[in-house]
C-alpha atoms as an extended CHARMM CRD file, in Angstrom:
* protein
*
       176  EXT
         1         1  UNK       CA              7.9870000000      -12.5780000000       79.9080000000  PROA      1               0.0000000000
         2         2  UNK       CA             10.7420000000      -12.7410000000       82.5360000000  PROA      2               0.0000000000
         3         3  UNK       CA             11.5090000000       -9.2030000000       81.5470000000  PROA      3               0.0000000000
         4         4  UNK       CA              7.7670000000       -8.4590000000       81.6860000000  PROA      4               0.0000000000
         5         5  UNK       CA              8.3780000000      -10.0000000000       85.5340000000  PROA      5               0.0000000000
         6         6  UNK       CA             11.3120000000       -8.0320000000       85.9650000000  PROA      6               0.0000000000
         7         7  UNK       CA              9.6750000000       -4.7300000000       85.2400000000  PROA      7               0.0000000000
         8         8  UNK       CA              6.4980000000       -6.4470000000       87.2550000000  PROA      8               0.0000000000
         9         9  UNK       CA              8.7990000000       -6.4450000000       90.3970000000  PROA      9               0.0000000000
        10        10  UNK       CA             11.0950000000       -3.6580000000       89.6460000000  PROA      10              0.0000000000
        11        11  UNK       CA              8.3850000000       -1.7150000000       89.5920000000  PROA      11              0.0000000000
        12        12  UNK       CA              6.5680000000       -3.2880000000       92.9610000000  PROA      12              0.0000000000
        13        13  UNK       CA              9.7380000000       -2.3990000000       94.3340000000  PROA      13              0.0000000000
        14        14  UNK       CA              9.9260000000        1.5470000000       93.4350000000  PROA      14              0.0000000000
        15        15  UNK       CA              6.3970000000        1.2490000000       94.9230000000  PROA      15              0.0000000000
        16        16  UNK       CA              7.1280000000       -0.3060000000       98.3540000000  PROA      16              0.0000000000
        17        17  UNK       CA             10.4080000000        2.1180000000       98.7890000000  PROA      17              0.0000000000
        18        18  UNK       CA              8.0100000000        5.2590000000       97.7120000000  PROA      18              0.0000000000
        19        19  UNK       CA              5.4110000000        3.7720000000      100.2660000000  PROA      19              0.0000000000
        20        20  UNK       CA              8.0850000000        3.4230000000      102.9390000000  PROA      20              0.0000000000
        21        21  UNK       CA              9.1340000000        7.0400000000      101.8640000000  PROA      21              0.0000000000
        22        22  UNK       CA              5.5760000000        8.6230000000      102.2060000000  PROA      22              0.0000000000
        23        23  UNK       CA              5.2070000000        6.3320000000      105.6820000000  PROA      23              0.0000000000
        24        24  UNK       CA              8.1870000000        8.4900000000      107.1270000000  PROA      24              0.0000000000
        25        25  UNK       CA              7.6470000000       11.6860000000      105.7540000000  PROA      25              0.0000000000
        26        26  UNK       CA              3.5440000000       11.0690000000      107.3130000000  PROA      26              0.0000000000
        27        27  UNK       CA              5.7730000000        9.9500000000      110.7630000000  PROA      27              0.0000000000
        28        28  UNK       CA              7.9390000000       13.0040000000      110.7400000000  PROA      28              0.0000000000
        29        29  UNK       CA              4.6530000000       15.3120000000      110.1340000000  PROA      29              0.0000000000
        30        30  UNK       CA              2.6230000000       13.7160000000      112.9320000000  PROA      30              0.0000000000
        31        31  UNK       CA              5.6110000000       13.6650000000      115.3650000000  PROA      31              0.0000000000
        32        32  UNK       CA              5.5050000000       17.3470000000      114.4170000000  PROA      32              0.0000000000
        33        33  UNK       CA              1.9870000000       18.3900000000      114.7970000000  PROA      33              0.0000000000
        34        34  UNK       CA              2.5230000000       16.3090000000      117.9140000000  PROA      34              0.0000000000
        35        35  UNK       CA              5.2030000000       18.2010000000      119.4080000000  PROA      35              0.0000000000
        36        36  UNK       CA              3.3910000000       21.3270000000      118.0460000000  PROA      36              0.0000000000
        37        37  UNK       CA              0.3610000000       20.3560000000      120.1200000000  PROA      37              0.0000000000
        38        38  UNK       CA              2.4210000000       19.7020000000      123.3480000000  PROA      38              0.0000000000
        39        39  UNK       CA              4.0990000000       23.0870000000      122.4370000000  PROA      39              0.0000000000
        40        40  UNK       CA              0.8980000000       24.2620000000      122.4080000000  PROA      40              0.0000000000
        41        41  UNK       CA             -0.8880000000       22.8360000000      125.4790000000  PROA      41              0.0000000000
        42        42  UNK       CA              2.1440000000       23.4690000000      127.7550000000  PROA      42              0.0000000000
        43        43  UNK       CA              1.9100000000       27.1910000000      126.4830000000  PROA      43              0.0000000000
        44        44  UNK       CA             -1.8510000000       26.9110000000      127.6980000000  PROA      44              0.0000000000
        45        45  UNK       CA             -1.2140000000       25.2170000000      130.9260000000  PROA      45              0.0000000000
        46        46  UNK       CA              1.1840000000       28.4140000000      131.7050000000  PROA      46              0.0000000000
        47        47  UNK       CA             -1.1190000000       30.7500000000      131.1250000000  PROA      47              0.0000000000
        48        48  UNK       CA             -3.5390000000       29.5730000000      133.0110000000  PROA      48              0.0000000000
        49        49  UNK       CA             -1.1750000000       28.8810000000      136.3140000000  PROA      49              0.0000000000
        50        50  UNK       CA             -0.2410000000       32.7640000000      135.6300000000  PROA      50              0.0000000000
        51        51  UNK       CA             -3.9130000000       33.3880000000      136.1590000000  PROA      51              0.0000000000
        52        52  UNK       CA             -4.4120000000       31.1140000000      139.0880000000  PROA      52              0.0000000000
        53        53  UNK       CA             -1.4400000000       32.7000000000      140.5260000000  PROA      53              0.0000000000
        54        54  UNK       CA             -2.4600000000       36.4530000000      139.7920000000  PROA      54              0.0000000000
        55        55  UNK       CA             -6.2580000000       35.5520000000      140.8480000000  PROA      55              0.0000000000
        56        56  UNK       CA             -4.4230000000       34.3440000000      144.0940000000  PROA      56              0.0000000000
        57        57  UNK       CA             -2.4740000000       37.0590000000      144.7040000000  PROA      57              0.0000000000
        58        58  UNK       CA             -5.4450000000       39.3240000000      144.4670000000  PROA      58              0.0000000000
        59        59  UNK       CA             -7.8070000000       37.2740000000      147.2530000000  PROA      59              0.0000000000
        60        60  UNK       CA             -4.4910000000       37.4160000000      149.4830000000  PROA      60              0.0000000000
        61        61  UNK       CA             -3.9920000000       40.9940000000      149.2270000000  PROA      61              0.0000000000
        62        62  UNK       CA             -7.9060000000       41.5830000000      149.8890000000  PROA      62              0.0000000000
        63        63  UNK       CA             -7.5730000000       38.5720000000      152.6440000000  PROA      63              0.0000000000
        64        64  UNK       CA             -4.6320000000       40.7320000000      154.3140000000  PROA      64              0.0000000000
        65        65  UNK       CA             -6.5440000000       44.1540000000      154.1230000000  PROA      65              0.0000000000
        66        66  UNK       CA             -9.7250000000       42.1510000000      155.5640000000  PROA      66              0.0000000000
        67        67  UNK       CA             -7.7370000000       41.4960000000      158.3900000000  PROA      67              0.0000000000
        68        68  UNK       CA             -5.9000000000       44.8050000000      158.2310000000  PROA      68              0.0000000000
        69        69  UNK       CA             -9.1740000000       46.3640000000      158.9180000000  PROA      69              0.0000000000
        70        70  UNK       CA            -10.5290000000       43.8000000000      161.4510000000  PROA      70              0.0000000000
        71        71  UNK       CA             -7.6080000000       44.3920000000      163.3930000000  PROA      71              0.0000000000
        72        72  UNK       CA             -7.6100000000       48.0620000000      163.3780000000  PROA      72              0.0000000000
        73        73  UNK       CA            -11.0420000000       48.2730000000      164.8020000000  PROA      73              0.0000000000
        74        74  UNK       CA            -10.6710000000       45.6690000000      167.2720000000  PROA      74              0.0000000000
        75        75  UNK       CA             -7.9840000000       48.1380000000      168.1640000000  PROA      75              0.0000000000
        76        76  UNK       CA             -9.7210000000       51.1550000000      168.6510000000  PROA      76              0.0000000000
        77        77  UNK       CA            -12.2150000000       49.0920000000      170.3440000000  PROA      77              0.0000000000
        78        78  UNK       CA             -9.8190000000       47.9360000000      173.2920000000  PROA      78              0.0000000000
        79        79  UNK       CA             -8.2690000000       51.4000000000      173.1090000000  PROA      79              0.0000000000
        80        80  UNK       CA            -12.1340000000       52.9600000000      173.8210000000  PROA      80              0.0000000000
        81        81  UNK       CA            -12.7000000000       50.4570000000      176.3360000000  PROA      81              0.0000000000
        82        82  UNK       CA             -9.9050000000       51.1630000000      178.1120000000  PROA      82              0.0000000000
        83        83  UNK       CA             -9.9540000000       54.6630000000      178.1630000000  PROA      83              0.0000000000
        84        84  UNK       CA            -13.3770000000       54.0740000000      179.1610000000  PROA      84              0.0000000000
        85        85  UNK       CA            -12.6960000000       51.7620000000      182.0600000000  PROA      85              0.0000000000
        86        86  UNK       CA             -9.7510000000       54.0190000000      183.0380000000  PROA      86              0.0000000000
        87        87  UNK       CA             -9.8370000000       58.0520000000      182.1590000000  PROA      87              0.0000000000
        88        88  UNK       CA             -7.3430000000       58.8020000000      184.1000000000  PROA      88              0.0000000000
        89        89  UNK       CA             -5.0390000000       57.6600000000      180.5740000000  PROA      89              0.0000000000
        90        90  UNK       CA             -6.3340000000       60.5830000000      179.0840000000  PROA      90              0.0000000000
        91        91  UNK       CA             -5.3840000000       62.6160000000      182.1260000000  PROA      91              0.0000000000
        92        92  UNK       CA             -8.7190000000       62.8090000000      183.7600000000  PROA      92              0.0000000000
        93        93  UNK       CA             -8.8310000000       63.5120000000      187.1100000000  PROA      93              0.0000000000
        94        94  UNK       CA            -12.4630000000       64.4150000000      187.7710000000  PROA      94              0.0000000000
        95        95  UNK       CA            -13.2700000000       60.7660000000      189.6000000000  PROA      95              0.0000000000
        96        96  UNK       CA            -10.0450000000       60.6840000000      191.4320000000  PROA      96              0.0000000000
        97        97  UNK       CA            -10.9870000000       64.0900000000      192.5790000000  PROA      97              0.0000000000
        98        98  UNK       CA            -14.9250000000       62.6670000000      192.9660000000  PROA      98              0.0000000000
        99        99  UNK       CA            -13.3700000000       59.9170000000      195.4100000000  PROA      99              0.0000000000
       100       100  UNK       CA            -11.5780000000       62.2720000000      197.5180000000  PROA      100             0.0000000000
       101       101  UNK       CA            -14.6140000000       65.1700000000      197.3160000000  PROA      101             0.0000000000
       102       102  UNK       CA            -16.9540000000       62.3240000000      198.6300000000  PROA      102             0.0000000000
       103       103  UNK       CA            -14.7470000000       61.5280000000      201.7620000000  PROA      103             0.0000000000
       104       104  UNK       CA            -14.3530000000       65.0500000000      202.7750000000  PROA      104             0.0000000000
       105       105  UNK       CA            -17.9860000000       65.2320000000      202.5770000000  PROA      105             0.0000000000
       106       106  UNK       CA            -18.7640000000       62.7700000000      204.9870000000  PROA      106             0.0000000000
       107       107  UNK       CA            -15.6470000000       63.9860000000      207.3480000000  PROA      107             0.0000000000
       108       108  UNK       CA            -17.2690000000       67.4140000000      206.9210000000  PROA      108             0.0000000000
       109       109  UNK       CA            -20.5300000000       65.8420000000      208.1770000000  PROA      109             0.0000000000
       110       110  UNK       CA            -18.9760000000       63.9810000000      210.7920000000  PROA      110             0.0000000000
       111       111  UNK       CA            -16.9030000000       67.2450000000      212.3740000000  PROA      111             0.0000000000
       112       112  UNK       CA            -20.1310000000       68.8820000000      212.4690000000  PROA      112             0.0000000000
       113       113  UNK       CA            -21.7800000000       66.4470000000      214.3300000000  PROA      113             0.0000000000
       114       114  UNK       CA            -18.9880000000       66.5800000000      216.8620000000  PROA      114             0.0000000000
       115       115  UNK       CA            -19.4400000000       70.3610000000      216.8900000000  PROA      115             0.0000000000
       116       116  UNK       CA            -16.0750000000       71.6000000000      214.8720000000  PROA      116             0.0000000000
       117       117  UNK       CA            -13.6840000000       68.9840000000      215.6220000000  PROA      117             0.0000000000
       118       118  UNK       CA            -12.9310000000       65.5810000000      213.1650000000  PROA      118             0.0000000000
       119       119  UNK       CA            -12.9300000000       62.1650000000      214.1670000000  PROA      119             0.0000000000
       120       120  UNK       CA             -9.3150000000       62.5290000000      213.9080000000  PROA      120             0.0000000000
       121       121  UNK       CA             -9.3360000000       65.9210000000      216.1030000000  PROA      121             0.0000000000
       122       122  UNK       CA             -8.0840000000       68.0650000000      213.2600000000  PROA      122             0.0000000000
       123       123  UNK       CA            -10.1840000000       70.8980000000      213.0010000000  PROA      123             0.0000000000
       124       124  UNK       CA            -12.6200000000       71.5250000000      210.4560000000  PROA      124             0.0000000000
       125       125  UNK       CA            -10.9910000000       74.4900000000      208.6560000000  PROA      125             0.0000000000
       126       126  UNK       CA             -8.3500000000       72.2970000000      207.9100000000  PROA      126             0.0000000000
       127       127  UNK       CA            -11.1120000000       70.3980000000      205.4700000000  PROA      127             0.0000000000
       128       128  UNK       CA            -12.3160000000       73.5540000000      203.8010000000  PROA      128             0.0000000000
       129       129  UNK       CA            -10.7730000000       73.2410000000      200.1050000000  PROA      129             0.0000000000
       130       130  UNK       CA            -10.9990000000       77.2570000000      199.4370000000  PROA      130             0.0000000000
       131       131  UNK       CA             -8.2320000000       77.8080000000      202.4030000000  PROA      131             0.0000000000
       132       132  UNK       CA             -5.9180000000       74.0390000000      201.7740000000  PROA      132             0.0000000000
       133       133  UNK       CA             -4.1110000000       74.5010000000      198.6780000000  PROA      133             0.0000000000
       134       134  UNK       CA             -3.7230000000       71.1880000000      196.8410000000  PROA      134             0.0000000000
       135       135  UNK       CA             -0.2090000000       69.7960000000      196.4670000000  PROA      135             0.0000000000
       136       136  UNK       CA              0.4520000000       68.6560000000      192.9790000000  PROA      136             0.0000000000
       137       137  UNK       CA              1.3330000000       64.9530000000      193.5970000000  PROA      137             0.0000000000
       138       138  UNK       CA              3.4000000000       62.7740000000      190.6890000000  PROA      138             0.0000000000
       139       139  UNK       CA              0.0050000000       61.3110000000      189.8610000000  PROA      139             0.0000000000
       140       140  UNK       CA             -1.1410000000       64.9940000000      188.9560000000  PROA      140             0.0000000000
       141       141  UNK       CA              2.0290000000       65.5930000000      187.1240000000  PROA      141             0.0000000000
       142       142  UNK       CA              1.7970000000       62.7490000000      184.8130000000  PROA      142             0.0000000000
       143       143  UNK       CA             -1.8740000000       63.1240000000      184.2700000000  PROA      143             0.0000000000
       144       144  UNK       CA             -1.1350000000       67.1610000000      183.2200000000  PROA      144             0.0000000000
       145       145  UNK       CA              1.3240000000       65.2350000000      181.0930000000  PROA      145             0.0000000000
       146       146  UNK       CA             -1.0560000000       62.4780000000      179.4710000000  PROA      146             0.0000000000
       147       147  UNK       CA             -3.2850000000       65.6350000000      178.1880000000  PROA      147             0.0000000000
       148       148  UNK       CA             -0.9190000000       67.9210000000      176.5270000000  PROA      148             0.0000000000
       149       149  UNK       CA              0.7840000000       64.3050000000      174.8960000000  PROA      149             0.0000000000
       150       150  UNK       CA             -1.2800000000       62.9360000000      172.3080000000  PROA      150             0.0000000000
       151       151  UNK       CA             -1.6630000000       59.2530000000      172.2410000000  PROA      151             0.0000000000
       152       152  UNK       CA             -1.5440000000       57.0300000000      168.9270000000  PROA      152             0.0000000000
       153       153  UNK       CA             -1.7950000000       53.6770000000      168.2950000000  PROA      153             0.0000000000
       154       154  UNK       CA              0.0830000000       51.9320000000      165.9920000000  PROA      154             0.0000000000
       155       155  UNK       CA             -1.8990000000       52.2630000000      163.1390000000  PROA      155             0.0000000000
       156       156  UNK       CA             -2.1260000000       56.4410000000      163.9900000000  PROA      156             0.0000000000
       157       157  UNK       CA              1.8100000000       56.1950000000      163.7090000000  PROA      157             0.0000000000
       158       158  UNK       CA              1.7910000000       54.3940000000      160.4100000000  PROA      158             0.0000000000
       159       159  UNK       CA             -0.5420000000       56.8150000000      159.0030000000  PROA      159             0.0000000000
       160       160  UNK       CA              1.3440000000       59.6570000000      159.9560000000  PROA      160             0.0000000000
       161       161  UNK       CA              4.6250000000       58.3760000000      158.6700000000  PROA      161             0.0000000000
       162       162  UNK       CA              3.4380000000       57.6500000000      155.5250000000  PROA      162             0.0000000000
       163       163  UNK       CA              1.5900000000       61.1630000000      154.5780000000  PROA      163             0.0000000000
       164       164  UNK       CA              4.8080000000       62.9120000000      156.0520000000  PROA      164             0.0000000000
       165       165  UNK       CA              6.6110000000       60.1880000000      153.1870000000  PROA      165             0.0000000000
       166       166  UNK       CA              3.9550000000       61.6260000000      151.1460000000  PROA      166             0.0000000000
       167       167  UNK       CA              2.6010000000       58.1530000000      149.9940000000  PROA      167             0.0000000000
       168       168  UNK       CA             -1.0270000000       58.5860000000      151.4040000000  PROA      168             0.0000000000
       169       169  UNK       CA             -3.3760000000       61.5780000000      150.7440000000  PROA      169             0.0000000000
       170       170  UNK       CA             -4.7800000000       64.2370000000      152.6670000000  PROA      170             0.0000000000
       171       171  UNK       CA             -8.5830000000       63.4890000000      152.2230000000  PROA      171             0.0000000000
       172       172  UNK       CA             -7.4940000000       59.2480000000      153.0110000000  PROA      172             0.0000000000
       173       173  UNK       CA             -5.8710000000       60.4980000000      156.4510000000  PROA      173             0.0000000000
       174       174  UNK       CA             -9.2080000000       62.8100000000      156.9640000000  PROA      174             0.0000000000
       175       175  UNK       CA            -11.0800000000       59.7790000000      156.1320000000  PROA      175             0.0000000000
       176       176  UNK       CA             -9.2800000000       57.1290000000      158.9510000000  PROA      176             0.0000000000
């Protein structure tokens, strides 16, 4: 019997160490598949701040052409106003020229009312514009100027540098 015993706990033994064994080897495998998931879920996580950051990038880049835009016709806006509030940028004379037309008028009036002389005794052939030939002043000059120079904007210059770099079409110039 004590052999019988022997073999009994010999054999409980063998069992307990193969337990112990299988216990391990089960460890080893879940600490695996473990590590294999974080592998795995990190690898995920990536990918998906890759496509946050792409998706991101893309609303900036429409966010800064947005603005791009807003700020190019807010441009031309204050350009057209002010060219509008003051021609004379574009080298128009015609209301300087109204101004002065409208004073001789009423001097003309007013020397014929005091039968050929001005207010300021000159005489009135002096007014007539056919016989006075007009002095170009340096307002005149720069106004002559102002038309044969073409004005741009910033954006204009842009534009024009990069179709001479050729990086922008014809037809996308035509269309600005």
């Amino acid at each position: 019997m004590e052999e019988i015993d022997e073999l009994i706990v010999q054999h409980r033994m063998e069992e307990y160490q193969l337990l112990e064994k299988q216990t391990a080897a089960e460890y080893e495998m879940t600490s695996g598949i473990a590590r294999q998931k974080f592998n795995l879920e990190a690898g995920l996580l990536q990918d998906k701040q890759k496509d946050i950051r792409t998706a991101s990038l893309r609303t900036q880049k429409r966010a800064d052409k947005v603005l791009a835009k807003a700020q190019r016709v807010a441009i031309r806006g204050r350009e057209k106003g002010l060219l509008a509030e003051h021609p004379i940028i574009l080298g128009d004379t015609s209301s300087i020229q109204n101004s002065f037309d409208d004073g001789q008028s009423e001097s003309e009036s007013n020397s014929e009312s005091n039968t050929g002389s001005s207010i300021t005794g000159g005489s009135a052939l002096s007014l007539n514009e056919d016989e006075v030939k007009p002095v170009n002043t340096e307002t005149e000059k720069n106004s002559a100027m102002n038309r044969a120079t073409q004005v741009l904007s910033e954006h204009e210059k842009e534009i024009v540098g990069l179709t001479e770099a050729g990086l922008l079409s014809e037809s996308f110039v035509n269309i600005q």
